[in-house]
Tab-separated table of C-alpha atoms in Angstrom:
chain	number	residue	atom	x	y	z
Y	231	MET	CA	-42.960	-19.645	-7.742
Y	232	ALA	CA	-40.702	-20.382	-4.865
Y	233	PRO	CA	-38.010	-22.594	-7.329
Y	234	GLY	CA	-38.079	-19.628	-9.839
Y	235	MET	CA	-36.588	-17.419	-7.516
Y	236	VAL	CA	-34.101	-19.880	-6.254
Y	237	LYS	CA	-32.992	-20.324	-9.827
Y	238	THR	CA	-32.771	-16.852	-10.364
Y	239	CYS	CA	-30.336	-16.264	-7.533
Y	240	ALA	CA	-28.114	-19.111	-8.601
Y	241	ILE	CA	-27.698	-17.229	-11.745
Y	242	PHE	CA	-26.879	-14.161	-10.026
Y	243	PHE	CA	-25.189	-15.601	-7.434
Y	244	PHE	CA	-23.039	-17.834	-9.812
Y	245	THR	CA	-22.348	-15.046	-12.431
Y	246	LEU	CA	-21.108	-12.601	-10.033
Y	247	LEU	CA	-18.418	-15.049	-8.710
Y	248	PHE	CA	-17.359	-16.192	-11.919
Y	249	SER	CA	-17.548	-12.656	-13.670
Y	250	LEU	CA	-15.633	-10.545	-10.825
Y	251	PRO	CA	-12.157	-12.281	-11.274
Y	252	LEU	CA	-12.365	-13.052	-14.605
Y	253	GLY	CA	-12.924	-9.618	-15.398
Y	254	LEU	CA	-9.723	-8.686	-13.925
Y	255	ILE	CA	-8.002	-11.422	-15.984
Y	256	PHE	CA	-9.756	-9.427	-19.257
Y	257	THR	CA	-8.580	-6.197	-17.962
Y	258	PHE	CA	-4.486	-7.725	-17.358
Y	259	LEU	CA	-4.789	-9.455	-20.703
Y	260	HIS	CA	-6.433	-5.788	-22.523
Y	261	THR	CA	-3.865	-3.606	-20.723
Y	262	SER	CA	-1.116	-6.085	-21.740
Y	263	LYS	CA	1.970	-4.744	-23.457
Y	264	ASN	CA	2.003	-7.729	-25.947
Y	265	ARG	CA	0.131	-5.668	-28.514
Y	266	VAL	CA	-1.321	-9.239	-30.090
Y	267	ILE	CA	-2.989	-9.939	-26.833
Y	268	SER	CA	-4.379	-6.410	-25.937
Y	269	GLY	CA	-5.471	-6.495	-29.417
Y	270	ILE	CA	-7.463	-9.496	-29.300
Y	271	MET	CA	-8.951	-9.136	-26.055
Y	272	HIS	CA	-9.714	-5.339	-27.181
Y	273	PHE	CA	-11.994	-7.371	-30.115
Y	274	ILE	CA	-13.476	-9.639	-27.501
Y	275	ILE	CA	-14.590	-6.811	-25.369
Y	276	SER	CA	-16.002	-5.029	-27.751
Y	277	VAL	CA	-18.080	-7.953	-29.201
Y	278	LEU	CA	-19.175	-8.818	-25.876
Y	279	ARG	CA	-20.260	-5.439	-25.287
Y	280	GLY	CA	-21.463	-4.683	-28.637
Y	281	THR	CA	-24.275	-7.407	-29.141
Y	282	PRO	CA	-27.253	-8.651	-27.129
Y	283	LEU	CA	-26.696	-10.812	-24.110
Y	284	MET	CA	-29.790	-12.935	-25.248
Y	285	LEU	CA	-27.828	-13.401	-28.808
Y	286	GLN	CA	-24.814	-14.431	-26.464
Y	287	LEU	CA	-26.807	-16.722	-24.288
Y	288	ILE	CA	-28.410	-18.873	-27.597
Y	289	ALA	CA	-24.724	-18.820	-28.794
Y	290	VAL	CA	-23.019	-20.498	-25.740
Y	291	ASN	CA	-25.867	-22.862	-25.604
Y	292	PHE	CA	-25.999	-23.762	-29.593
Y	293	GLY	CA	-23.004	-22.974	-30.380
Y	294	PRO	CA	-21.219	-26.235	-29.721
Y	295	TRP	CA	-23.980	-28.132	-32.039
Y	296	TYR	CA	-23.979	-25.933	-34.793
Y	297	LEU	CA	-20.080	-26.017	-34.960
Y	298	PHE	CA	-19.415	-29.463	-33.629
Y	299	GLY	CA	-22.288	-31.676	-33.537
Y	300	ILE	CA	-22.259	-31.914	-29.672
Y	301	GLU	CA	-25.221	-32.295	-27.895
Y	302	THR	CA	-26.268	-29.660	-25.901
Y	303	ILE	CA	-26.237	-29.565	-22.281
Y	304	ARG	CA	-29.218	-30.344	-20.353
Y	305	GLU	CA	-28.878	-28.358	-17.111
Y	306	LYS	CA	-29.334	-24.946	-18.774
Y	307	LEU	CA	-27.437	-23.235	-15.562
Y	308	ILE	CA	-24.541	-24.102	-16.943
Y	309	PRO	CA	-24.867	-22.426	-20.589
Y	310	VAL	CA	-26.754	-19.372	-18.385
Y	311	VAL	CA	-23.846	-19.145	-16.256
Y	312	ILE	CA	-21.031	-19.247	-19.092
Y	313	ALA	CA	-22.709	-16.579	-20.971
Y	314	PHE	CA	-23.732	-14.348	-18.320
Y	315	SER	CA	-20.081	-14.794	-16.563
Y	316	ILE	CA	-18.540	-13.566	-20.049
Y	317	ASN	CA	-20.659	-11.099	-20.736
Y	318	TYR	CA	-20.210	-9.360	-17.061
Y	319	ALA	CA	-16.802	-9.654	-17.296
Y	320	ALA	CA	-16.219	-7.388	-19.934
Y	321	TYR	CA	-18.158	-4.859	-18.456
Y	322	PHE	CA	-16.649	-5.455	-15.017
Y	323	SER	CA	-12.975	-5.375	-16.909
Y	324	GLU	CA	-13.636	-2.232	-18.280
Y	325	ILE	CA	-15.172	-0.659	-14.847
Y	326	TYR	CA	-11.156	-2.218	-13.518
Y	327	ARG	CA	-9.312	-0.534	-16.242
Y	328	GLY	CA	-10.697	2.833	-15.588
Y	329	GLY	CA	-10.152	1.993	-11.642
Y	330	ILE	CA	-6.852	1.343	-12.256
Y	331	GLU	CA	-6.143	3.828	-14.467
Y	332	SER	CA	-7.393	6.252	-11.966
Y	333	ILE	CA	-4.837	5.823	-9.328
Y	334	PRO	CA	-2.011	8.218	-9.702
Y	335	VAL	CA	1.505	6.920	-10.780
Y	336	GLY	CA	2.999	8.516	-7.525
Y	337	GLN	CA	1.653	5.132	-5.836
Y	338	TYR	CA	3.427	3.120	-8.261
Y	339	GLU	CA	6.710	4.941	-7.449
Y	340	GLY	CA	6.184	4.858	-4.165
Y	341	ALA	CA	6.123	1.448	-3.748
Y	342	THR	CA	8.663	0.367	-6.554
Y	343	VAL	CA	10.982	2.678	-4.276
Y	344	LEU	CA	10.212	0.363	-1.324
Y	345	GLY	CA	11.194	-2.489	-3.156
Y	346	TYR	CA	7.453	-3.865	-3.590
Y	347	SER	CA	7.427	-6.462	-6.288
Y	348	LYS	CA	5.083	-5.608	-8.894
Y	349	ALA	CA	2.312	-8.375	-7.807
Y	350	GLN	CA	2.706	-6.900	-4.048
Y	351	THR	CA	2.212	-3.238	-5.787
Y	352	PHE	CA	-0.688	-4.360	-7.478
Y	353	PHE	CA	-2.970	-6.504	-5.048
Y	354	ARG	CA	-1.226	-4.372	-1.848
Y	355	ILE	CA	-1.323	-1.285	-2.541
Y	356	ILE	CA	-3.345	-0.487	-6.016
Y	357	LEU	CA	-5.937	-3.116	-5.951
Y	358	PRO	CA	-7.766	-1.950	-2.778
Y	359	GLN	CA	-7.581	1.435	-4.001
Y	360	VAL	CA	-9.297	0.630	-6.863
Y	361	VAL	CA	-12.061	-1.461	-5.438
Y	362	LYS	CA	-13.277	1.560	-3.162
Y	363	THR	CA	-12.851	4.325	-6.480
Y	364	ILE	CA	-14.858	1.468	-8.716
Y	365	LEU	CA	-17.630	0.338	-5.814
Y	366	PRO	CA	-20.547	2.739	-6.956
Y	367	SER	CA	-19.726	1.549	-10.811
Y	368	VAL	CA	-19.787	-1.959	-9.839
Y	369	THR	CA	-23.035	-1.584	-7.793
Y	370	ASN	CA	-24.623	-0.517	-10.832
Y	371	GLU	CA	-23.836	-3.243	-12.738
Y	372	ILE	CA	-24.847	-5.621	-10.169
Y	373	ILE	CA	-28.505	-4.042	-10.217
Y	374	THR	CA	-28.406	-4.705	-13.915
Y	375	LEU	CA	-27.670	-7.916	-13.473
Y	376	VAL	CA	-30.516	-8.843	-11.143
Y	377	LYS	CA	-32.746	-7.759	-14.044
Y	378	ASP	CA	-31.039	-9.558	-16.641
Y	379	THR	CA	-30.933	-12.638	-15.237
Y	380	SER	CA	-34.300	-12.825	-16.580
Y	381	LEU	CA	-32.952	-13.224	-20.576
Y	382	ALA	CA	-32.302	-16.978	-18.931
Y	383	SER	CA	-35.713	-17.658	-20.075
Y	384	THR	CA	-34.502	-17.648	-23.729
Y	385	LEU	CA	-33.118	-21.078	-22.832
Y	386	SER	CA	-36.435	-22.089	-21.635
Y	387	TYR	CA	-34.339	-22.279	-17.681
Y	388	ALA	CA	-37.094	-21.827	-15.147
Y	389	GLU	CA	-36.335	-18.704	-13.458
Y	390	ILE	CA	-38.829	-16.283	-12.241
Y	391	PHE	CA	-39.473	-14.784	-15.106
Y	392	LEU	CA	-40.286	-17.701	-17.288
Y	393	LEU	CA	-41.998	-19.171	-14.464
Y	394	SER	CA	-44.195	-16.004	-13.675
Y	395	GLN	CA	-45.096	-15.323	-17.563
Y	396	GLN	CA	-46.324	-18.996	-17.716
Y	397	TYR	CA	-48.546	-19.038	-14.590
Y	398	SER	CA	-49.687	-15.747	-15.715
Y	399	ASN	CA	-50.728	-17.325	-19.249
Y	400	THR	CA	-52.596	-20.396	-17.543
Y	401	ILE	CA	-54.580	-18.620	-14.901
Y	402	GLN	CA	-55.241	-15.615	-17.868
Y	403	GLN	CA	-54.380	-13.135	-14.745
Y	404	PHE	CA	-51.789	-10.712	-14.221
Y	405	THR	CA	-50.731	-11.366	-10.394
Y	406	PRO	CA	-47.732	-13.967	-10.993
Y	407	LEU	CA	-45.951	-11.352	-13.214
Y	408	LEU	CA	-46.496	-8.413	-10.962
Y	409	VAL	CA	-44.752	-10.999	-8.229
Y	410	ALA	CA	-41.964	-11.245	-10.287
Y	411	GLY	CA	-41.983	-7.534	-10.465
Y	412	VAL	CA	-41.929	-7.119	-6.802
Y	413	PHE	CA	-39.326	-9.905	-6.484
Y	414	TYR	CA	-36.909	-8.332	-8.608
Y	415	TYR	CA	-37.363	-5.049	-6.881
Y	416	VAL	CA	-37.145	-6.017	-3.297
Y	417	PHE	CA	-33.922	-7.921	-4.509
Y	418	ASN	CA	-32.624	-4.931	-5.793
Y	419	LEU	CA	-33.376	-2.846	-2.468
Y	420	VAL	CA	-31.554	-5.790	-0.478
Y	421	VAL	CA	-28.326	-5.070	-3.417
Y	422	THR	CA	-28.569	-1.913	-2.559
Y	423	VAL	CA	-28.613	-1.236	1.075
Y	424	VAL	CA	-25.677	-4.161	1.142
Y	425	MET	CA	-23.393	-2.237	-1.352
Y	426	SER	CA	-23.913	0.896	0.356
Y	427	ARG	CA	-22.934	-0.857	3.583
Y	428	VAL	CA	-19.726	-2.013	1.717
Y	429	GLU	CA	-19.195	1.851	0.397
Y	430	LYS	CA	-19.434	3.162	3.887
Y	431	LYS	CA	-17.103	0.648	5.245
Y	432	MET	CA	-14.213	1.714	3.200
Y	433	SER	CA	-14.957	5.593	3.504
Y	434	TYR	CA	-12.598	5.217	6.466
Y	435	TYR	CA	-10.080	6.946	3.988
Y	436	LYS	CA	-9.967	9.529	1.193
Y	437	ILE	CA	-7.670	8.751	-2.019
B	236	MET	CA	34.153	4.720	-0.489
B	237	SER	CA	30.970	6.448	-1.794
B	238	ILE	CA	27.739	5.777	-1.138
B	239	LEU	CA	26.784	7.008	-4.443
B	240	SER	CA	28.192	7.305	-7.487
B	241	MET	CA	27.035	9.028	-10.658
B	242	SER	CA	29.458	9.770	-13.367
B	243	ASN	CA	28.926	11.624	-16.552
B	244	ILE	CA	25.000	10.839	-16.512
B	245	LYS	CA	23.307	11.684	-19.346
B	246	LYS	CA	19.253	11.267	-19.891
B	247	SER	CA	16.943	12.699	-22.550
B	248	PHE	CA	13.095	12.516	-23.074
B	249	GLY	CA	12.966	12.578	-26.926
B	250	ASP	CA	14.913	15.968	-28.152
B	251	ASN	CA	15.168	17.187	-25.048
B	252	ASN	CA	18.441	16.750	-23.447
B	253	VAL	CA	17.353	16.961	-19.716
B	254	LEU	CA	20.706	15.670	-18.183
B	255	LYS	CA	23.681	16.525	-20.366
B	256	ASP	CA	26.659	15.486	-18.525
B	257	ILE	CA	26.075	15.220	-14.802
B	258	SER	CA	28.647	13.562	-12.003
B	259	LEU	CA	27.808	13.318	-8.077
B	260	GLU	CA	29.591	11.888	-5.713
B	261	VAL	CA	28.175	11.382	-2.005
B	262	ASN	CA	29.771	9.787	0.726
B	263	LYS	CA	28.929	8.509	4.135
B	264	GLY	CA	27.097	11.153	6.542
B	265	GLU	CA	27.120	13.854	3.997
B	266	VAL	CA	24.754	16.381	2.894
B	267	VAL	CA	24.514	17.273	-0.313
B	268	SER	CA	21.840	20.090	-1.525
B	269	ILE	CA	20.777	20.421	-5.411
B	270	ILE	CA	19.484	23.758	-6.054
B	271	GLY	CA	18.465	25.340	-9.595
B	272	PRO	CA	16.019	26.585	-11.594
B	273	SER	CA	12.852	24.373	-12.277
B	274	GLY	CA	13.515	22.416	-15.624
B	275	GLY	CA	17.161	22.667	-14.827
B	276	GLY	CA	17.389	19.063	-14.373
B	277	LYS	CA	17.372	18.320	-10.692
B	278	SER	CA	14.504	16.450	-10.377
B	279	THR	CA	15.219	14.253	-13.277
B	280	LEU	CA	18.841	13.372	-11.695
B	281	LEU	CA	16.992	12.418	-8.847
B	282	ARG	CA	14.981	10.437	-10.184
B	283	CYS	CA	17.770	8.491	-12.201
B	284	ALA	CA	19.626	7.772	-8.875
B	285	THR	CA	16.272	6.282	-7.552
B	286	LEU	CA	15.597	4.053	-10.654
B	287	LEU	CA	12.600	5.649	-11.532
B	288	GLU	CA	14.094	6.833	-14.822
B	289	THR	CA	16.552	4.969	-16.775
B	290	ILE	CA	19.928	6.736	-17.772
B	291	ASP	CA	20.878	6.854	-21.552
B	292	GLY	CA	24.675	7.363	-20.730
B	293	GLY	CA	27.138	7.467	-18.038
B	294	CYS	CA	27.618	5.016	-14.585
B	295	LEU	CA	25.477	4.834	-11.469
B	296	LYS	CA	26.896	3.085	-8.387
B	297	TYR	CA	25.622	2.273	-5.183
B	298	ASN	CA	28.355	1.073	-2.692
B	299	GLY	CA	30.749	0.789	-5.287
B	300	ILE	CA	28.366	-1.757	-7.430
B	301	PRO	CA	27.630	-0.796	-10.811
B	302	VAL	CA	23.636	-0.710	-11.196
B	303	THR	CA	24.436	-0.018	-14.934
B	304	HIS	CA	27.094	-0.697	-17.320
B	305	THR	CA	27.649	0.141	-21.257
B	306	ASN	CA	27.603	-2.613	-23.487
B	307	GLU	CA	29.873	-3.009	-26.934
B	308	SER	CA	27.327	-0.892	-28.837
B	309	GLY	CA	27.304	1.819	-26.292
B	310	LYS	CA	24.072	1.282	-24.892
B	311	ILE	CA	23.351	1.400	-21.143
B	312	VAL	CA	22.162	-1.599	-19.331
B	313	TYR	CA	20.906	-2.224	-16.055
B	314	GLU	CA	21.414	-5.081	-13.437
B	315	LYS	CA	18.980	-7.703	-13.103
B	316	ASN	CA	17.961	-7.632	-9.729
B	317	LEU	CA	17.473	-3.719	-8.658
B	318	ASN	CA	15.662	-4.504	-5.624
B	319	GLN	CA	19.338	-5.099	-3.719
B	320	PHE	CA	20.306	-1.104	-4.612
B	321	ARG	CA	16.724	-0.245	-3.619
B	322	LYS	CA	17.322	-1.460	-0.571
B	323	ILE	CA	20.684	0.774	-0.039
B	324	PHE	CA	18.338	3.950	-0.831
B	325	GLY	CA	15.090	5.567	0.281
B	326	LEU	CA	13.308	8.426	-1.431
B	327	VAL	CA	10.933	11.229	-0.237
B	328	PHE	CA	8.524	12.453	-2.463
B	329	GLN	CA	7.304	16.146	-3.345
B	330	ASN	CA	3.642	14.674	-2.733
B	331	PHE	CA	4.368	12.294	0.036
B	332	ASN	CA	2.531	9.387	-1.933
B	333	LEU	CA	1.621	7.600	1.285
B	334	PHE	CA	-0.587	4.772	1.039
B	335	PRO	CA	-4.397	6.425	1.675
B	336	HIS	CA	-6.053	3.109	2.591
B	337	PHE	CA	-2.963	2.238	5.703
B	338	SER	CA	-2.965	3.792	8.602
B	339	VAL	CA	0.303	5.521	9.695
B	340	LEU	CA	1.702	2.665	11.425
B	341	LYS	CA	0.857	0.487	8.684
B	342	ASN	CA	2.303	2.650	5.835
B	343	VAL	CA	5.494	2.745	8.115
B	344	ILE	CA	5.825	-1.385	8.744
B	345	ASP	CA	4.390	-2.640	5.447
B	346	ALA	CA	7.431	-2.943	3.214
B	347	PRO	CA	9.545	-3.844	6.449
B	348	VAL	CA	7.097	-6.883	6.807
B	349	ASN	CA	6.651	-7.707	3.136
B	350	VAL	CA	10.000	-6.778	1.587
B	351	LEU	CA	12.488	-6.989	4.194
B	352	LYS	CA	10.750	-10.019	5.757
B	353	LYS	CA	11.073	-8.121	9.156
B	354	THR	CA	8.652	-9.946	11.884
B	355	LYS	CA	5.538	-7.578	12.621
B	356	GLU	CA	6.615	-7.393	16.050
B	357	GLU	CA	10.121	-5.837	15.439
B	358	ALA	CA	8.602	-3.765	12.495
B	359	ILE	CA	5.988	-1.901	14.635
B	360	GLU	CA	8.660	-1.298	17.392
B	361	GLU	CA	10.891	0.280	15.467
B	362	ALA	CA	8.435	2.221	13.566
B	363	LEU	CA	6.789	3.613	16.955
B	364	ALA	CA	10.447	4.566	18.015
B	365	LEU	CA	10.701	6.337	14.557
B	366	LEU	CA	7.194	7.953	14.986
B	367	LYS	CA	7.847	9.256	18.319
B	368	LYS	CA	11.258	10.529	17.205
B	369	MET	CA	9.734	12.506	14.341
B	370	GLY	CA	6.929	14.287	16.835
B	371	LEU	CA	4.178	11.972	15.613
B	372	GLU	CA	3.405	9.679	18.769
B	373	GLY	CA	0.053	8.812	18.844
B	374	LYS	CA	-0.775	9.429	15.777
B	375	GLU	CA	-0.075	5.741	14.567
B	376	ASN	CA	-3.809	4.864	14.170
B	377	MET	CA	-4.571	7.666	11.808
B	378	TYR	CA	-5.120	7.659	8.205
B	379	PRO	CA	-2.983	10.187	6.134
B	380	CYS	CA	-6.124	11.980	5.021
B	381	ASP	CA	-6.650	12.960	8.443
B	382	LEU	CA	-3.399	14.509	8.647
B	383	SER	CA	-1.881	18.024	7.897
B	384	GLY	CA	0.659	18.078	4.762
B	385	GLY	CA	3.568	18.338	7.384
B	386	MET	CA	2.708	15.554	9.334
B	387	GLN	CA	2.151	13.542	6.270
B	388	GLN	CA	5.538	14.514	4.809
B	389	ARG	CA	6.902	13.381	7.685
B	390	VAL	CA	5.110	10.057	7.980
B	391	SER	CA	6.662	9.648	4.479
B	392	ILE	CA	10.062	10.465	5.923
B	393	VAL	CA	9.456	7.741	8.701
B	394	ARG	CA	8.109	5.195	6.083
B	395	ALA	CA	11.480	5.701	3.759
B	396	LEU	CA	13.820	5.416	7.289
B	397	ALA	CA	12.067	2.380	8.534
B	398	MET	CA	13.544	0.796	5.347
B	399	ASN	CA	16.971	1.567	7.081
B	400	PRO	CA	18.608	2.810	4.322
B	401	ASP	CA	22.113	3.859	3.726
B	402	ILE	CA	21.225	6.944	1.793
B	403	LEU	CA	18.076	9.081	2.002
B	404	PHE	CA	16.800	11.018	-1.362
B	405	PHE	CA	14.476	14.201	-0.866
B	406	ASP	CA	12.891	15.324	-3.877
B	407	GLU	CA	11.558	19.163	-3.136
B	408	PRO	CA	9.969	17.879	0.263
B	409	THR	CA	8.307	21.364	1.087
B	410	SER	CA	7.199	22.314	-2.353
B	411	ALA	CA	3.691	20.899	-1.570
B	412	LEU	CA	3.405	22.498	1.567
B	413	ASP	CA	1.955	25.983	2.317
B	414	PRO	CA	4.893	28.274	4.110
B	415	GLU	CA	3.010	27.123	8.006
B	416	LEU	CA	3.982	23.554	7.707
B	417	THR	CA	7.325	24.203	5.813
B	418	GLY	CA	9.307	24.377	9.077
B	419	GLU	CA	8.127	21.148	10.729
B	420	VAL	CA	9.524	19.382	7.866
B	421	LEU	CA	12.683	20.968	7.336
B	422	LYS	CA	13.244	20.977	10.908
B	423	VAL	CA	12.895	16.796	11.286
B	424	ILE	CA	15.364	16.853	8.369
B	425	LYS	CA	17.641	18.846	10.338
B	426	GLN	CA	17.398	16.477	12.393
B	427	LEU	CA	18.818	13.742	10.595
B	428	ALA	CA	21.857	16.095	9.312
B	429	ASP	CA	22.631	15.817	12.803
B	430	ASP	CA	22.575	12.385	13.267
B	431	LYS	CA	25.045	12.082	10.322
B	432	MET	CA	22.055	10.440	7.504
B	433	THR	CA	23.354	10.776	4.223
B	434	MET	CA	20.943	12.847	2.253
B	435	VAL	CA	20.613	14.282	-1.074
B	436	ILE	CA	17.990	17.225	-1.013
B	437	VAL	CA	16.546	18.541	-4.293
B	438	THR	CA	15.121	21.977	-2.809
B	439	HIS	CA	13.883	25.747	-3.706
B	440	GLU	CA	14.359	26.292	0.327
B	441	MET	CA	17.890	28.389	-0.028
B	442	ALA	CA	18.159	29.437	3.644
B	443	PHE	CA	17.556	25.820	4.517
B	444	ALA	CA	20.094	24.578	2.061
B	445	LYS	CA	22.686	26.686	3.142
B	446	ALA	CA	22.120	25.863	6.893
B	447	VAL	CA	22.231	22.360	6.523
B	448	SER	CA	24.345	21.101	3.661
B	449	ASP	CA	27.776	20.033	3.468
B	450	ARG	CA	28.069	20.539	-0.187
B	451	ILE	CA	25.947	22.382	-2.738
B	452	LEU	CA	25.488	21.522	-6.501
B	453	PHE	CA	23.899	24.297	-8.511
B	454	ILE	CA	22.363	22.735	-11.702
B	455	ASP	CA	21.402	24.464	-14.810
B	456	LYS	CA	20.456	23.238	-18.408
B	457	GLY	CA	21.429	19.552	-17.572
B	458	LEU	CA	24.793	20.320	-16.360
B	459	VAL	CA	26.510	21.409	-12.693
B	460	VAL	CA	26.910	25.088	-13.351
B	461	GLU	CA	29.105	25.160	-9.588
B	462	GLU	CA	29.735	22.886	-7.242
B	463	GLY	CA	31.054	24.005	-3.188
B	464	THR	CA	30.427	24.472	0.360
B	465	PRO	CA	27.627	26.730	1.212
B	466	ALA	CA	29.774	29.330	1.840
B	467	GLU	CA	31.493	29.066	-1.566
B	468	LEU	CA	28.022	28.939	-3.229
B	469	PHE	CA	25.977	31.663	-1.127
B	470	ASP	CA	28.832	34.217	-0.025
B	471	ASP	CA	31.203	34.049	-2.182
B	472	THR	CA	30.732	32.868	-5.841
B	473	LYS	CA	32.524	33.933	-9.058
B	474	ASN	CA	30.136	32.512	-10.977
B	475	ASP	CA	27.670	34.869	-13.030
B	476	ARG	CA	25.051	32.272	-13.509
B	477	THR	CA	24.952	31.327	-9.741
B	478	LYS	CA	25.232	34.841	-9.054
B	479	GLN	CA	21.744	35.716	-11.256
B	480	PHE	CA	20.141	32.936	-9.978
B	481	LEU	CA	20.568	33.590	-6.308
B	482	MET	CA	19.784	37.350	-6.906
B	483	ASN	CA	16.364	36.736	-7.964
B	484	TYR	CA	15.891	34.511	-5.102
B	485	ASN	CA	17.169	37.597	-2.488
B	486	ASN	CA	14.912	39.989	-4.656
B	487	ILE	CA	11.851	38.178	-3.833
């Protein structure tokens, strides 16, 4: 079952790698002063959050074939990571937006008066405080992601859930599924410990 | 030549005409206090001067250079590069607005390094000297949340001074402090006045305004009711509205 664990980890890490920054881009577009851009982004986010991830996985995998007759990609990790990253970016972008809105206007004014550019204000003053504020919500999403990786089995991507299910059917025993369950649980224990360390590291100041 | 020149400034929020027609000149080395009832337009005037609000009419100049001009259709147009003017002034907020994730030292040096492009060594040297002068020696590695309100406000004064402004604005610098901490902040501002720092102070501390100012403006309902030396306003006013306002203060 070890190869399954590696594949689960691959989905997890690649999804985080792409969805965390992509979420920020979604936030910028969503909060854009241009009403057309923010309207489109608002709609995209509502679809991504309002439809099942399983459906989105299937859409990313088979959509190109149904729409354009393009052969589906053989390496299933690619459509899996694309679907996961876009879906999680939608959730992260809403968390970022809430975090950004919670920063007092005085922080912007303080920076503006000192002559900071808009980019400097955001990346030097606002974002670090946002990260601290949203950390608990992000931890929640990451925990959900660990468990959601099992949805990749929909595309026959042989991560641990699919493997253990097949193995369990073959030997007619529950043990493989139990092992998978323990794996998810331990994975999330590690996530929780790491994230609470990060939170502690940021507790040197209060907002 | 005056550092700040505001002439016939108008500003409204919707139907509310907060500033109806206010003019203010501040010369080098002058300390001007602005007093008046809440909602009279004092803070809005300061926010217009510090480019946090845009004016609807009149003209704003720093060191003789216009920040705004009026186009053919009577609309106010701002200069494109506003940061050249932001280098001229500093602003101390009522709520300090320190950056909570930066240490005291980083709060002070971050803008000189990243905006003025000073070297870190130079910025640190200047910051430590200023902190010492404001009685904050040894606090440089602390975070704003570890400091009392009075200390936080003194740090924010140092942060503004580190940009080496020609003129410093104070927006009710002691209003968020409890009375015990007010004194230490006022003392520091007094010290700056003695050093001939050009300052405009919006305040409710009448005794302080009287002691520190060269000139006082009494503003109410978006207009300058009276302008003069502290002696003229506090001891010798002929204006009924000023009398009434100051009497209410003395009665408390």
